[in-house]
C-alpha cells in the first residue's frame, strides 16, 4: 500500500510500542524495527522520518547498541529520544557521560519555542525524564533548544540537517505536551500529510482482500472477541458469503454471550457470512468432569476447541485461506526487524489445527494496534459493546471456576458475573476499570437465610486497573456499589451465600482468579 511511513528504530526501550502508537495517533503510519536492521533496508522503505527510541544501555560503552553514522546523512529527519538522543550526539561528536544527578519522573523543562518541535508550546512545560547518562556537550552544528535544572542539553537540534535529540520521553503521557511535540515532528519537520486513517485503512483492506482472495473460500474461527470479530466483519464486507465463520460455544462464555455473538453474526444479523455456531457445551463439560488443576483445564479446553474446529472445517472441505486475528504487538513481540514475522496462533484459540486444509493465512489486522482495531471495528459498524469488550480469556469461565467445572457452577458464575457487570455499568465505573468479573471459589460455608441454615459457595469479585495487563492494582469500588452487588447476588443467585472482594494486586496475584 502506498502510504507515508515513519519508522521507529528500537534500542530496547520500554516505550518502543508507545512511540509508534503516538505517531499513529497523529494519523501517520509507523512501524518498529530493531537497531540491527540494515541501513539498505531502511533506505528502500524511504521513510518520511526516523525515530530512535530509548534503551537501557550507555552509548559510550563497548558493545552498546549503535547505528551507522550514515543514518544521519540520508537527508531523512531523525529524532532521537533518550538513549536515541544520546546515541545521535555521541556518534556525531557530542559528549555523553554519567550524569551527576539522575533525573527521574516529572520534570520542568524550558524550551525554545522558535524550534519547529515546539511550535505552539509554552516555554516552560513538564516532561517525563528517566536517565542516568546525559548529554554534557551537544555535537558540533547543534543548537541547544531545551534544558532543565539538572540537564543542560535536554533538547539539541540541527535544523539544517533535520536532526533532533530529545532527552525526555514525549511518548509518555506525563510529558504534558508530548503529543504536540511528536505531531510537530511528523508534520513540521518530516512534512507528513497524515494519510493514516481508519476509514481509508478499512477501504484499502477491503480492496486488497478482494484482489487476493478472488473467488476463493475463506475460513475464520470467530470467538466474539474484538480481534476476531473485526477480522470477520472486514472479510465479510470484502467477500461476503465466500467466508465461513465457525463459532464454538464451549459453554464457558459469559451469560448470554453466545446468543449475542449469534445475533450480530448469525443469519439474522447484519453481515453476509456463513455463520456456524457449534453448541459444544456438553462435550466440554464431559471432558472437564473431575478435573481441578487450572493448567489441566486450560489444556483440555484448548485441545477440545481444536477438535471441534477441525470437525467443522472437514465438513466444509478444502478452503483456500484461513483468517487469523494477529495484531501488530504480536508481530513486534514475535521478532523485531521487520523480517517476516512468526505467525502466532490465535491467542484466544490456543493454536489452530495442523491439518486444516488451506493454502494461505490472511491476517488483515497485522498492522494495527489494539486501539486501532477498535477504531476499525467502529468504522465497520460493529456495535460498541462488542468493540469495547474487556479481555476475556479463551478458556473462559473454565478458569474462573476454582476446582471442577460443572454446568451448575457455570450457571452460578454466569449469573453472579452478569449482576456485577450490570451494577458496575450502572455506577458509571465501566470505563474506568480495565477488567472486572466474578469468579466462583471452591469454598462452601455455612450461612443463614430466612430461618434456614445454608451451606453454599462464595463468589469472589475482581476488578483491576491496569495499562498493560502485566501489572495491575485492584480498583477502589465505592462500598455502596459493592454492597449492592453483594445483596443482589445473594438474593438472585441460587447456591451462593457469601460474596468477597479480591484486593490483591498483580504481582503477587494474577488478574484472572484461577
Ligand atoms: P493474568 O491472569 O495472567 O491475565 O494476570 C492477564 C490478562 O490476560 C488475559 N488472559 C487471557 N487471554 N487467553 C487470552 O486471550 C488466555 O488464555 C488468557 N489467560 C489470561 C486475562 O484476562 C488478563 O486480561
CSV table of C-alpha atoms and ligand atoms in Angstrom, one decimal, residues 298 346-350 390-396 399-400 434-435 437 462 464 466 468-472 506 509-514, ligand 1:
chain,number,residue,atom,x,y,z
A,298,UNK,CA,-6.7,-24.9,30.1
A,346,UNK,CA,-4.8,-17.0,17.6
A,347,UNK,CA,-4.3,-16.5,21.3
A,348,UNK,CA,-8.0,-17.0,22.0
A,349,UNK,CA,-7.9,-20.3,20.3
A,350,UNK,CA,-4.6,-21.5,21.6
A,390,UNK,CA,-12.9,-6.2,28.1
A,391,UNK,CA,-10.4,-9.0,27.6
A,392,UNK,CA,-11.9,-12.5,28.1
A,393,UNK,CA,-9.6,-15.5,28.2
A,394,UNK,CA,-10.0,-18.2,25.6
A,395,UNK,CA,-10.7,-20.9,28.2
A,396,UNK,CA,-13.5,-18.6,29.5
A,399,UNK,CA,-10.7,-20.8,34.6
A,400,UNK,CA,-12.9,-18.6,36.7
A,434,UNK,CA,-10.0,-2.1,32.9
A,435,UNK,CA,-11.2,-5.6,33.7
A,437,UNK,CA,-15.5,-10.1,36.7
A,462,UNK,CA,-12.3,-9.0,40.9
A,464,UNK,CA,-8.4,-4.2,38.3
A,466,UNK,CA,-4.1,-1.7,34.5
A,468,UNK,CA,-0.6,-3.2,30.0
A,469,UNK,CA,-2.2,-6.1,31.9
A,470,UNK,CA,1.3,-7.1,33.0
A,471,UNK,CA,0.9,-5.4,36.3
A,472,UNK,CA,-2.4,-4.3,37.9
A,506,UNK,CA,-0.6,-8.2,40.3
A,509,UNK,CA,-1.7,-12.2,42.2
A,510,UNK,CA,-2.7,-12.6,38.6
A,511,UNK,CA,-5.6,-10.8,37.0
A,512,UNK,CA,-7.6,-14.0,36.5
A,513,UNK,CA,-8.8,-15.9,39.5
A,514,UNK,CA,-7.9,-19.4,38.5
B,1,LIG,P1,-3.3,-12.9,34.1
B,1,LIG,O1,-4.3,-13.7,34.8
B,1,LIG,O2,-2.2,-13.7,33.6
B,1,LIG,O3,-4.0,-12.2,32.9
B,1,LIG,O4,-2.8,-11.8,35.0
B,1,LIG,C1,-3.5,-11.2,32.1
B,1,LIG,C2,-4.5,-10.8,31.0
B,1,LIG,O5,-4.6,-11.9,30.1
B,1,LIG,C3,-5.9,-12.4,30.0
B,1,LIG,N1,-5.8,-13.9,29.8
B,1,LIG,C4,-6.0,-14.5,28.6
B,1,LIG,N2,-6.3,-14.0,27.4
B,1,LIG,N3,-6.3,-16.2,26.5
B,1,LIG,C5,-6.5,-14.9,26.4
B,1,LIG,O6,-6.8,-14.4,25.3
B,1,LIG,C6,-6.0,-16.8,27.7
B,1,LIG,O7,-5.8,-18.0,27.8
B,1,LIG,C7,-5.8,-15.8,28.8
B,1,LIG,N4,-5.5,-16.0,30.1
B,1,LIG,C8,-5.5,-14.8,30.7
B,1,LIG,C9,-6.6,-12.0,31.3
B,1,LIG,O8,-8.0,-12.0,31.2
B,1,LIG,C10,-5.9,-10.7,31.6
B,1,LIG,O9,-6.6,-9.7,30.8
